[in-house]
Tab-separated table of C-alpha atoms in Angstrom:
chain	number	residue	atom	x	y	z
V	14	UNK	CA	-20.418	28.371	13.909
V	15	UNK	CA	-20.669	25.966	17.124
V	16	UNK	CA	-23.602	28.402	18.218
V	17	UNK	CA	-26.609	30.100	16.345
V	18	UNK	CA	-25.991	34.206	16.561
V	19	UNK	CA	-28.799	35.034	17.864
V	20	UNK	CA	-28.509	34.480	22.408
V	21	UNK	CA	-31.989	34.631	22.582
V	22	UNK	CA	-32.714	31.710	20.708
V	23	UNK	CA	-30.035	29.139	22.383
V	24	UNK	CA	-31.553	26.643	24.138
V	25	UNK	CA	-29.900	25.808	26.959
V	26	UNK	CA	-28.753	22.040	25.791
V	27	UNK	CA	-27.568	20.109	22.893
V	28	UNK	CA	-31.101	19.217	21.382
V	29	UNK	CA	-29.829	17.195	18.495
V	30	UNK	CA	-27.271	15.161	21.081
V	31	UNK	CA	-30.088	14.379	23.521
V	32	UNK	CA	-32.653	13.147	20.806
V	33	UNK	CA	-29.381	10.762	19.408
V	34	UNK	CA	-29.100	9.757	22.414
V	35	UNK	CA	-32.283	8.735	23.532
V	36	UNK	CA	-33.259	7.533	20.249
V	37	UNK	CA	-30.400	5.034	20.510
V	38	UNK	CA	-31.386	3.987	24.162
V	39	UNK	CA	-35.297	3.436	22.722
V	40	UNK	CA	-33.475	1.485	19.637
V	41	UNK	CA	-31.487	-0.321	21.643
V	42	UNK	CA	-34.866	-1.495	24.136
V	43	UNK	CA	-36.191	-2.700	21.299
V	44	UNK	CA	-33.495	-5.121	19.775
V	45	UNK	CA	-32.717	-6.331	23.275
V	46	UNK	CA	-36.241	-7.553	23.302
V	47	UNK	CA	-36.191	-9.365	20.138
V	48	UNK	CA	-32.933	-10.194	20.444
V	49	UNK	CA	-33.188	-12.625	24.052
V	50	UNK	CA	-36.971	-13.359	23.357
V	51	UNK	CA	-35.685	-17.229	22.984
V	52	UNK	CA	-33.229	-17.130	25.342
V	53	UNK	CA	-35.347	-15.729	28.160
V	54	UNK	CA	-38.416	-18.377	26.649
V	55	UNK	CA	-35.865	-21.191	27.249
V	56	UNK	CA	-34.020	-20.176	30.716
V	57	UNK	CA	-35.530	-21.738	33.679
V	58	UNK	CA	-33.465	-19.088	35.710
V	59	UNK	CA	-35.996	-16.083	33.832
V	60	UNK	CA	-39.254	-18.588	34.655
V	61	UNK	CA	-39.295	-19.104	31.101
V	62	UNK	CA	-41.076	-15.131	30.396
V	63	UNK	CA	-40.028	-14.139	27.085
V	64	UNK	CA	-40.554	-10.536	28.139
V	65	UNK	CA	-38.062	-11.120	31.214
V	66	UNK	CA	-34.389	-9.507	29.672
V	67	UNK	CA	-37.240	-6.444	28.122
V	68	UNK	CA	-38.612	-5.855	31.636
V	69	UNK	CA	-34.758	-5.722	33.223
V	70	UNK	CA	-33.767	-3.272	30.344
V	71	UNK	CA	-36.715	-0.679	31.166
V	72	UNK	CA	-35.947	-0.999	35.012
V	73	UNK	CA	-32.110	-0.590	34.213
V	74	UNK	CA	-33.146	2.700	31.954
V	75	UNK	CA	-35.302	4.176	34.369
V	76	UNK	CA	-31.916	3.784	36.942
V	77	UNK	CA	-30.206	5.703	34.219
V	78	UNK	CA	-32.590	8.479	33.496
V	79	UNK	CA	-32.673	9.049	37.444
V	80	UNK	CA	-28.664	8.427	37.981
V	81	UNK	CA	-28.383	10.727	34.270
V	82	UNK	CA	-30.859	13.521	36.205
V	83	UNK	CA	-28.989	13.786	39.202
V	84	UNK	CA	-25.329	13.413	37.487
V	85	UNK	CA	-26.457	17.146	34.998
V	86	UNK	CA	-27.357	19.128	38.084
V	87	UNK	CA	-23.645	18.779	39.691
V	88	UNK	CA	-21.257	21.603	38.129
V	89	UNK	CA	-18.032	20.579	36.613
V	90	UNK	CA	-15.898	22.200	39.156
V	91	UNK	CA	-17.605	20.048	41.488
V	92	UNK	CA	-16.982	16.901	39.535
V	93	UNK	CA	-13.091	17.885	39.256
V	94	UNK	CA	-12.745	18.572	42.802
V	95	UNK	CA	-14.189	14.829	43.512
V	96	UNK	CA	-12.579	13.107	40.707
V	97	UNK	CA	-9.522	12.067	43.339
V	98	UNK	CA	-12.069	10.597	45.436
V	99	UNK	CA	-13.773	8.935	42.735
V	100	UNK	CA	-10.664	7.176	41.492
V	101	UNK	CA	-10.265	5.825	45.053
V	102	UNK	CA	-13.500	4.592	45.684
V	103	UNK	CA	-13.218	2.737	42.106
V	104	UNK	CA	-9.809	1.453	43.100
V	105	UNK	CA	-11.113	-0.371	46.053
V	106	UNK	CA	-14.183	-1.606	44.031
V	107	UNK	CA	-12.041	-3.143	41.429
V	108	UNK	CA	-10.450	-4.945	44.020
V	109	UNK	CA	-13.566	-6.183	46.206
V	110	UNK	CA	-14.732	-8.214	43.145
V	111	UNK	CA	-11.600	-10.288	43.266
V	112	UNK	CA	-12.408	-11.156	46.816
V	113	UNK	CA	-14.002	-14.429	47.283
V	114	UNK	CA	-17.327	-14.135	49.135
V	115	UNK	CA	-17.954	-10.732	47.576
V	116	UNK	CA	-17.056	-11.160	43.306
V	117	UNK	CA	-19.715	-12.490	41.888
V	118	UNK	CA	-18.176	-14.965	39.204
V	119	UNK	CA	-20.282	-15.312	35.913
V	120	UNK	CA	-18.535	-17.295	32.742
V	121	UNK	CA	-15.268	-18.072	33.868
V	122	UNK	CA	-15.183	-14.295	34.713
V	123	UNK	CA	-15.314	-12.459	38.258
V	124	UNK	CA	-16.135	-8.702	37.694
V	125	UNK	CA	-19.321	-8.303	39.748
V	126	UNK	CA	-20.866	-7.167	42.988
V	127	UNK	CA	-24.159	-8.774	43.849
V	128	UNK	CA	-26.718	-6.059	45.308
V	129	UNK	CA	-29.152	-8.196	45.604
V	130	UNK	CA	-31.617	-7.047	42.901
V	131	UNK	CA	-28.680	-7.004	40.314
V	132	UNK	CA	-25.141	-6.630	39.935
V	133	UNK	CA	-22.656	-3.952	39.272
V	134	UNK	CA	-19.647	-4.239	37.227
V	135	UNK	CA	-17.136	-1.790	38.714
V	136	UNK	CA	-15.133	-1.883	35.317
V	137	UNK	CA	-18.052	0.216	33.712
V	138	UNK	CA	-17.926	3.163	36.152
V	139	UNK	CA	-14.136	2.895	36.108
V	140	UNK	CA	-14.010	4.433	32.366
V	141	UNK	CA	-16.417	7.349	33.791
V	142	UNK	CA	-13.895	7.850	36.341
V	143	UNK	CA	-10.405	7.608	34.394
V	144	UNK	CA	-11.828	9.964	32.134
V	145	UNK	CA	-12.472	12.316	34.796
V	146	UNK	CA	-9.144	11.611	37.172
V	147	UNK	CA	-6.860	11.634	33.754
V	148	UNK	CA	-8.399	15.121	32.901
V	149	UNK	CA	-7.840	16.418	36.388
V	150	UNK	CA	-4.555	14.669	36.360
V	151	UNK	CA	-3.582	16.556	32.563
V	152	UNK	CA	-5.167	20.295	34.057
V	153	UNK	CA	-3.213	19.584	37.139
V	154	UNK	CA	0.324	18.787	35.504
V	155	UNK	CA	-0.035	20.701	32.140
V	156	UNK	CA	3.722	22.209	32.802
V	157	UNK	CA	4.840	19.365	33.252
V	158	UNK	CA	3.512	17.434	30.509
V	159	UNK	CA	7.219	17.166	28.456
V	160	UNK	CA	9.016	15.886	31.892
V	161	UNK	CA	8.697	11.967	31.811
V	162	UNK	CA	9.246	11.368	35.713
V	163	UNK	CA	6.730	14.078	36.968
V	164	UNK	CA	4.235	14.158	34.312
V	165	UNK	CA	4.244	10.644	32.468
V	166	UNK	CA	5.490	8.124	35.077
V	167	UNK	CA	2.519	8.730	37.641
V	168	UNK	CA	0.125	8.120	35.366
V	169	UNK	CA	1.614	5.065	33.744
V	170	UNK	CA	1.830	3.790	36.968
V	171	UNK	CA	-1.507	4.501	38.189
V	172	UNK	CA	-2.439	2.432	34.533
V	173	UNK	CA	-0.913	-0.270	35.329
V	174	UNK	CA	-2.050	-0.780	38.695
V	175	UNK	CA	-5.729	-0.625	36.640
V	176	UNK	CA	-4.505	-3.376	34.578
V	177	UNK	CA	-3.237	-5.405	37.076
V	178	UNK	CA	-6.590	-5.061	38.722
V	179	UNK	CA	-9.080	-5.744	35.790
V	180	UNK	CA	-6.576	-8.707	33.945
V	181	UNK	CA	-6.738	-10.377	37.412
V	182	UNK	CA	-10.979	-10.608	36.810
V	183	UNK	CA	-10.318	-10.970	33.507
V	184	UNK	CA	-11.262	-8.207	31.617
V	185	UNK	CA	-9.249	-7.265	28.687
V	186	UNK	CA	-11.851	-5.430	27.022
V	187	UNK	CA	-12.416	-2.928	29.573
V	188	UNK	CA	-8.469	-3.176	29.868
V	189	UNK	CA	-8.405	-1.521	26.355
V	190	UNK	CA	-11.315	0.878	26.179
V	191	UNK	CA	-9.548	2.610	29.713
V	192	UNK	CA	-6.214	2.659	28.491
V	193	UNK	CA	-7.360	4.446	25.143
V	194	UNK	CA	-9.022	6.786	27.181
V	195	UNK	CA	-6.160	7.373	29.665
V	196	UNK	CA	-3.997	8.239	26.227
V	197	UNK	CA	-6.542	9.943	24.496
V	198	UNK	CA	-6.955	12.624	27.302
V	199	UNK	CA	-3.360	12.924	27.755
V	200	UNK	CA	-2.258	13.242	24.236
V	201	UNK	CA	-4.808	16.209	24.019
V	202	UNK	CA	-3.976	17.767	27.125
V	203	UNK	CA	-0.368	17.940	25.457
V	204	UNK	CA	1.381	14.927	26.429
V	205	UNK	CA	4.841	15.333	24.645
V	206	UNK	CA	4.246	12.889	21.240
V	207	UNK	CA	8.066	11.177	21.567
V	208	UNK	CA	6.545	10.192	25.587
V	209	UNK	CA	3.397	9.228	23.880
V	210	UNK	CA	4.932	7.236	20.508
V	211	UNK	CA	7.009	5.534	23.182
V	212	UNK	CA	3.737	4.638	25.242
V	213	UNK	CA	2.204	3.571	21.995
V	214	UNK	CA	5.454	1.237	21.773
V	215	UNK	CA	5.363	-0.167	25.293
V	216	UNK	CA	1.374	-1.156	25.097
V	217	UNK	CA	1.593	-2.741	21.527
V	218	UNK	CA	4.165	-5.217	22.946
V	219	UNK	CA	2.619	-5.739	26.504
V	220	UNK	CA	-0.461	-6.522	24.162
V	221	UNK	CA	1.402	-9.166	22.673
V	222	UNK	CA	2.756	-10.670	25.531
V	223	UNK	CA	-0.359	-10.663	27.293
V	224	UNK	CA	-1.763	-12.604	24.045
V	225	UNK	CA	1.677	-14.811	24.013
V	226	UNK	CA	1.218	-15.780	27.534
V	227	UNK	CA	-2.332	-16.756	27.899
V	228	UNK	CA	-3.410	-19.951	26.342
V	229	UNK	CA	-7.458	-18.596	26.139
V	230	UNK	CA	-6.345	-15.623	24.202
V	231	UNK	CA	-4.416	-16.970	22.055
V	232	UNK	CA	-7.574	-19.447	21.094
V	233	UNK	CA	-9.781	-16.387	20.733
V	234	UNK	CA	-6.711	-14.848	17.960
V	235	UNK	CA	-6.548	-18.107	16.405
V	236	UNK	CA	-10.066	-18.451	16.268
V	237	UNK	CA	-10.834	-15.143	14.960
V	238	UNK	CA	-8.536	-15.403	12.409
V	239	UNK	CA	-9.924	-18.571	10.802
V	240	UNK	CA	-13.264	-19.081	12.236
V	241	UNK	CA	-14.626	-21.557	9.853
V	242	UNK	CA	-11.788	-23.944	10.854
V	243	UNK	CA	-13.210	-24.469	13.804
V	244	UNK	CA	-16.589	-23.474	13.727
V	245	UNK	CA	-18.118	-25.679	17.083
V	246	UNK	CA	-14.952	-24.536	19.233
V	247	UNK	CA	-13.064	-21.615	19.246
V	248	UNK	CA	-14.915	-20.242	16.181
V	249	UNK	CA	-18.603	-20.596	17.045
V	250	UNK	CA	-19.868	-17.079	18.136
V	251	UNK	CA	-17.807	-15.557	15.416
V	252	UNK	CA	-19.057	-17.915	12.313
V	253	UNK	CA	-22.659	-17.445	13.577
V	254	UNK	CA	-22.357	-13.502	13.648
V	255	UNK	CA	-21.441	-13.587	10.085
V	256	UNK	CA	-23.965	-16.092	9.378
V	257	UNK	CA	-26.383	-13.184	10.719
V	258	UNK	CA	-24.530	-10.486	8.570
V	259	UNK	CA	-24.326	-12.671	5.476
V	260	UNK	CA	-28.796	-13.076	6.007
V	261	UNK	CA	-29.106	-9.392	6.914
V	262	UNK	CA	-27.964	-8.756	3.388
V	263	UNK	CA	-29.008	-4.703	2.512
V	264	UNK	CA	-32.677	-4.721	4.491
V	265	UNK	CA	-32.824	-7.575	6.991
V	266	UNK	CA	-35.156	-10.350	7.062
V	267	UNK	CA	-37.257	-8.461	8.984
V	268	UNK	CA	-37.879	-7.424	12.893
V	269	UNK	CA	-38.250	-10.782	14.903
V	270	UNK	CA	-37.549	-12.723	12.250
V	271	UNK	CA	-33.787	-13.279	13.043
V	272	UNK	CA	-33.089	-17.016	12.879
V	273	UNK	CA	-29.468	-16.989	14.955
V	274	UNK	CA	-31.066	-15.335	18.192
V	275	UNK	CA	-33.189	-18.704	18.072
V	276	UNK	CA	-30.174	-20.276	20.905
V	277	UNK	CA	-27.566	-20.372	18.305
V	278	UNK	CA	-25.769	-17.285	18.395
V	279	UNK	CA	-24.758	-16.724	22.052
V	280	UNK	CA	-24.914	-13.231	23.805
V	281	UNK	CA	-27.386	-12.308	21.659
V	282	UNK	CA	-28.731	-9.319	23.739
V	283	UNK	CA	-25.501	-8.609	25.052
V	284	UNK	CA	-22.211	-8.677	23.162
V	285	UNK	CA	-23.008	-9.522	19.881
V	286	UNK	CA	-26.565	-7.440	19.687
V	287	UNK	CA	-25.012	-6.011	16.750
V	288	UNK	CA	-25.061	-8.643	14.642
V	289	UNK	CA	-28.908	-9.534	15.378
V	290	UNK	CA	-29.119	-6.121	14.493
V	291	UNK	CA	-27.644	-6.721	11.061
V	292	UNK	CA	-29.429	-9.442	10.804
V	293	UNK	CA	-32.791	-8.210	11.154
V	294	UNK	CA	-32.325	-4.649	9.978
V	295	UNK	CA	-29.649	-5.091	7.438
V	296	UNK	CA	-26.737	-2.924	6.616
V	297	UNK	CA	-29.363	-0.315	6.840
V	298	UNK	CA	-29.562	-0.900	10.550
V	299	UNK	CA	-25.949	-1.501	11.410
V	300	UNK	CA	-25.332	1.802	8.795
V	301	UNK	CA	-27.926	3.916	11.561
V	302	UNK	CA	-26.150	2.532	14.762
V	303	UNK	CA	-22.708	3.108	13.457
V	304	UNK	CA	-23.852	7.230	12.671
V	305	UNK	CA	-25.111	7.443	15.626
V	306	UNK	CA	-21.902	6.912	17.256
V	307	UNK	CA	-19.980	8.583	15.057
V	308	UNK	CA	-22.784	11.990	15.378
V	309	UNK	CA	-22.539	11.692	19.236
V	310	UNK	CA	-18.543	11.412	19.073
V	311	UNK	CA	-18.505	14.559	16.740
V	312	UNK	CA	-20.604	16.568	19.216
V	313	UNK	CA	-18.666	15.638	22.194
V	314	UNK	CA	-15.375	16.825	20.571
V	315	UNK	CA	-17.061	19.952	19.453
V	316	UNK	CA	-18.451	20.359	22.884
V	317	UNK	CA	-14.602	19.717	24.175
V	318	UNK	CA	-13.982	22.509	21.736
V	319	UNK	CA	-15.756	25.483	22.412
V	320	UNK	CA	-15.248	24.582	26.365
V	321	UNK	CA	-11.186	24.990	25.279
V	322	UNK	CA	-12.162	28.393	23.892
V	323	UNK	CA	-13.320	29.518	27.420
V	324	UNK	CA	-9.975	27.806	28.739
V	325	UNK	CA	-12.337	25.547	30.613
V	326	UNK	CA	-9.477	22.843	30.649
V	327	UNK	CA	-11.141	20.436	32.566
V	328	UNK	CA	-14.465	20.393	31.267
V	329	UNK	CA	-12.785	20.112	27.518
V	330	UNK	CA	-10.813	17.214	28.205
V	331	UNK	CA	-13.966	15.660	29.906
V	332	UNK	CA	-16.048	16.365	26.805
V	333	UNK	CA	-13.480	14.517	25.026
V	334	UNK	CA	-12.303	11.703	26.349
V	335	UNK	CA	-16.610	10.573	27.086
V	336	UNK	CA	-15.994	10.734	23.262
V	337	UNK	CA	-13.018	9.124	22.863
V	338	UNK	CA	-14.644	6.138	25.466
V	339	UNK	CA	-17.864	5.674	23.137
V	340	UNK	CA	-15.900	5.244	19.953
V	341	UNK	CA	-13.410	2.824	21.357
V	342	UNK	CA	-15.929	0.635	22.552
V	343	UNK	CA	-18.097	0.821	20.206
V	344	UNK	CA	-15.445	0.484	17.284
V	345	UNK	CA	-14.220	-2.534	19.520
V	346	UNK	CA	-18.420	-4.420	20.093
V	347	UNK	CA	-18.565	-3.729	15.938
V	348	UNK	CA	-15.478	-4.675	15.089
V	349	UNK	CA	-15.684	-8.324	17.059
V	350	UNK	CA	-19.390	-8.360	15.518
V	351	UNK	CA	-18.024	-8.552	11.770
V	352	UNK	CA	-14.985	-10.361	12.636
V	353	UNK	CA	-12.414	-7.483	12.523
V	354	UNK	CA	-11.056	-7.942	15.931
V	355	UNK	CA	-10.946	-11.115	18.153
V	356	UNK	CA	-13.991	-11.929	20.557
V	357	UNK	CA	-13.882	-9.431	23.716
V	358	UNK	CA	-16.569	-9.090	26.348
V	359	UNK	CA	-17.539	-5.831	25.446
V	360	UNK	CA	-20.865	-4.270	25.427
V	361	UNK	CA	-22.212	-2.072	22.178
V	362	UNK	CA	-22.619	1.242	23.611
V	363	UNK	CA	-26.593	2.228	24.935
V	364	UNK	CA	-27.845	-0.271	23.010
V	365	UNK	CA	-26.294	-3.998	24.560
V	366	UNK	CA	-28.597	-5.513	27.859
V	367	UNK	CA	-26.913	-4.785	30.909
V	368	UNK	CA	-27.322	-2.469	33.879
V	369	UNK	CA	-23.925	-1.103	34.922
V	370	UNK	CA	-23.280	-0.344	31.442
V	371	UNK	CA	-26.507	1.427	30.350
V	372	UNK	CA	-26.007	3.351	34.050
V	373	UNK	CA	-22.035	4.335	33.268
V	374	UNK	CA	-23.207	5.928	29.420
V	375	UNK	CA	-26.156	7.551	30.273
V	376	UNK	CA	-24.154	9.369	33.565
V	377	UNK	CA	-21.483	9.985	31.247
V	378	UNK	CA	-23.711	11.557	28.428
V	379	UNK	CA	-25.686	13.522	31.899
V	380	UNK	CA	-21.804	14.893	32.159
V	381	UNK	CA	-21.200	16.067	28.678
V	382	UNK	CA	-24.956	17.712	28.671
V	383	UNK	CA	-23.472	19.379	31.244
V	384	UNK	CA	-20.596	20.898	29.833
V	385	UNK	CA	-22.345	21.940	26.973
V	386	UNK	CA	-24.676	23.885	29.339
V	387	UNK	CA	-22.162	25.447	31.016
V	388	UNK	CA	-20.604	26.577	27.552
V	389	UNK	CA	-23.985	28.067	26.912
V	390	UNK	CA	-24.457	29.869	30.327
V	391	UNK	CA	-20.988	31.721	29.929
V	392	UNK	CA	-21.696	32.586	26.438
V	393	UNK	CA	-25.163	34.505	27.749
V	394	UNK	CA	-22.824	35.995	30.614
V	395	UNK	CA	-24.017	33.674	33.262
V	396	UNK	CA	-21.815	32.478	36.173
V	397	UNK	CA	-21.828	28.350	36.245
């Protein structure tokens, strides 16, 4: 059973998801240090303080604990009732970063806000908030879930206004992770499956045309398909991450001792942590990160699940689709780590250096804590 028999003894949390989680957030503090130690030594910009990108991390964490503390203490009906609201304020963010003067531009890419002591990516929150809106959106419109006009066209339309929006920055990645969330939630709030085969239809080739049409995605397919052809071009992040794999062997050479982190691998602490990780730790420490996400998706789907049983709709779909977002992305940061899928500027999950990011999961794991509370409270006959 979801719950031990005896009330008395429930705590009132997921005890086993909150130690996950915040064993993954102390994990991930610790490879971000040793991952950018050379990179922040080299950097005028950091003052040349190896301990600069370790010192960020902690600040950015103790945001997130804060944000996390004040996100579980707001019910879910209060959540659904903004999650209109929310959409619209992240609407109008994704747009002021396109705005010269106010996008901050960093590699060839425009997706921040400058707020003076660090930047926000809008595109991070944005997941938080489709999953929310879409599960409002599917409790809203459940009869009409079969009619294509009034229950699928809104949404697709609301989608690709999103993807206009974040391809304009560019930001594929994010691009992907929302739009499998968007589908998840809808395809388990009861989407009709010949609507959602035909969505599955419609994406694969806008995928492709995207890809067609764009001459710096069609270098990062090419070179992820053949890295070693060109392997100081298109193929250099990728052949160095599987240099790091192919060292990591079963155990890793060791913490700190990674040898690609030393300025040849770029994104080190960011997008390709992972492969540091492998590096270092082995397939023993890739094998522990990739549980973790796959123990943390399996309690957010239960957590989905026993909300359904107390046709708490809303809070179900939520539950879900925070799971749904996790594994996408973090299926997508592994998968471009061992050269499965082409390069994309995606983060790994609580574990990768960056602020909005850490911020987004740890609010959005603050929100399934939450449900799962709630799902206890009812079951002792408490009103939430």
């Amino acid at each position: 059973m979801y719950y031990p028999a005896a009330q008395h003894a429930r705590p009132d949390y997921d005890q086993p998801l909150l130690w996950s989680v915040l064993l993954l957030l102390a994990f991930g503090l610790i490879m971000v240090y040793s991952a950018s130690i050379a990179t922040a030594g080299a950097s005028r910009q950091t003052g040349f303080n190896e301990s600069y990108f370790l010192i960020r991390q902690g600040m950015y964490l103790g945001a997130a604990i804060i944000a996390s503390a004040i996100a579980f203490q707001i019910p879910m009906r209060a959540w659904q009732k903004m999650s209109p609201w929310l959409f619209l304020a992240g609407i109008v963010l994704l747009a002021a970063v396109l705005i010269p003067g106010i996008g901050r531009e960093v590699n060839g890419s425009q997706r921040w806000l400058s707020l003076g002591v660090a930047n926000m990516q809008p595109s991070e929150f944005m997941k938080l908030i489709v999953v929310m809106y879409a599960a409002d959106y599917t409790v809203r419109k459940a009869a009409l879930m079969d009619n294509f006009a009034k229950g699928f066209m809104p949404m697709f339309l609301v989608m690709l206004l999103i993807g206009g929006l974040l391809l304009r920055e560019p930001d594929f990645g994010a691009f992907a992770v929302i739009i499998s969330i968007a589908m998840g939630v809808l395809f388990l709030g009861g989407l009709n499956w010949r609507l959602f085969a035909g969505l599955i239809v419609l994406l694969i080739i806008g995928f492709l045309l995207l890809i067609w049409t764009s001459p710096y995605r069609m270098q990062r397919i090419v070179g992820f398909m053949d890295p070693w052809a060109d392997p100081f071009g298109k193929g250099y992040q990728l052949s160095h991450a599987l240099i790091a794999f192919g060292r990591g062997e079963w155990l890793g050479v060791g913490l700190g001792a990674s040898v690609e982190k030393l300025l040849y691998l770029p994104e080190a602490h960011t997008d390709f942590l992972l492969a540091v990780i492998a590096e270092e730790l082995g397939f023993a420490g890739v094998a522990v990160v990739v549980l973790g996400f796959a123990w943390i998706t399996a309690r957010s789907f239960l957590i989905g699940r026993a909300a359904e049983k107390q046709e708490r709709h809303f809070s179900a779909l939520v539950a879900q689709g925070i799971g749904i977002w996790l594994a996408v992305q973090a299926i997508i940061n592994i998968g471009v780590n061992m050269g499965l899928l082409p390069t994309k500027g995606l983060t790994l999950p609580l574990l990768s250096f960056g602020g909005s990011g850490i911020v987004a999961n740890c609010i959005a794991l603050a929100v399934l804590l939450r449900v799962d509370y709630e799902n206890r409270q009812l079951l002792k006959g408490y009103a939430v």
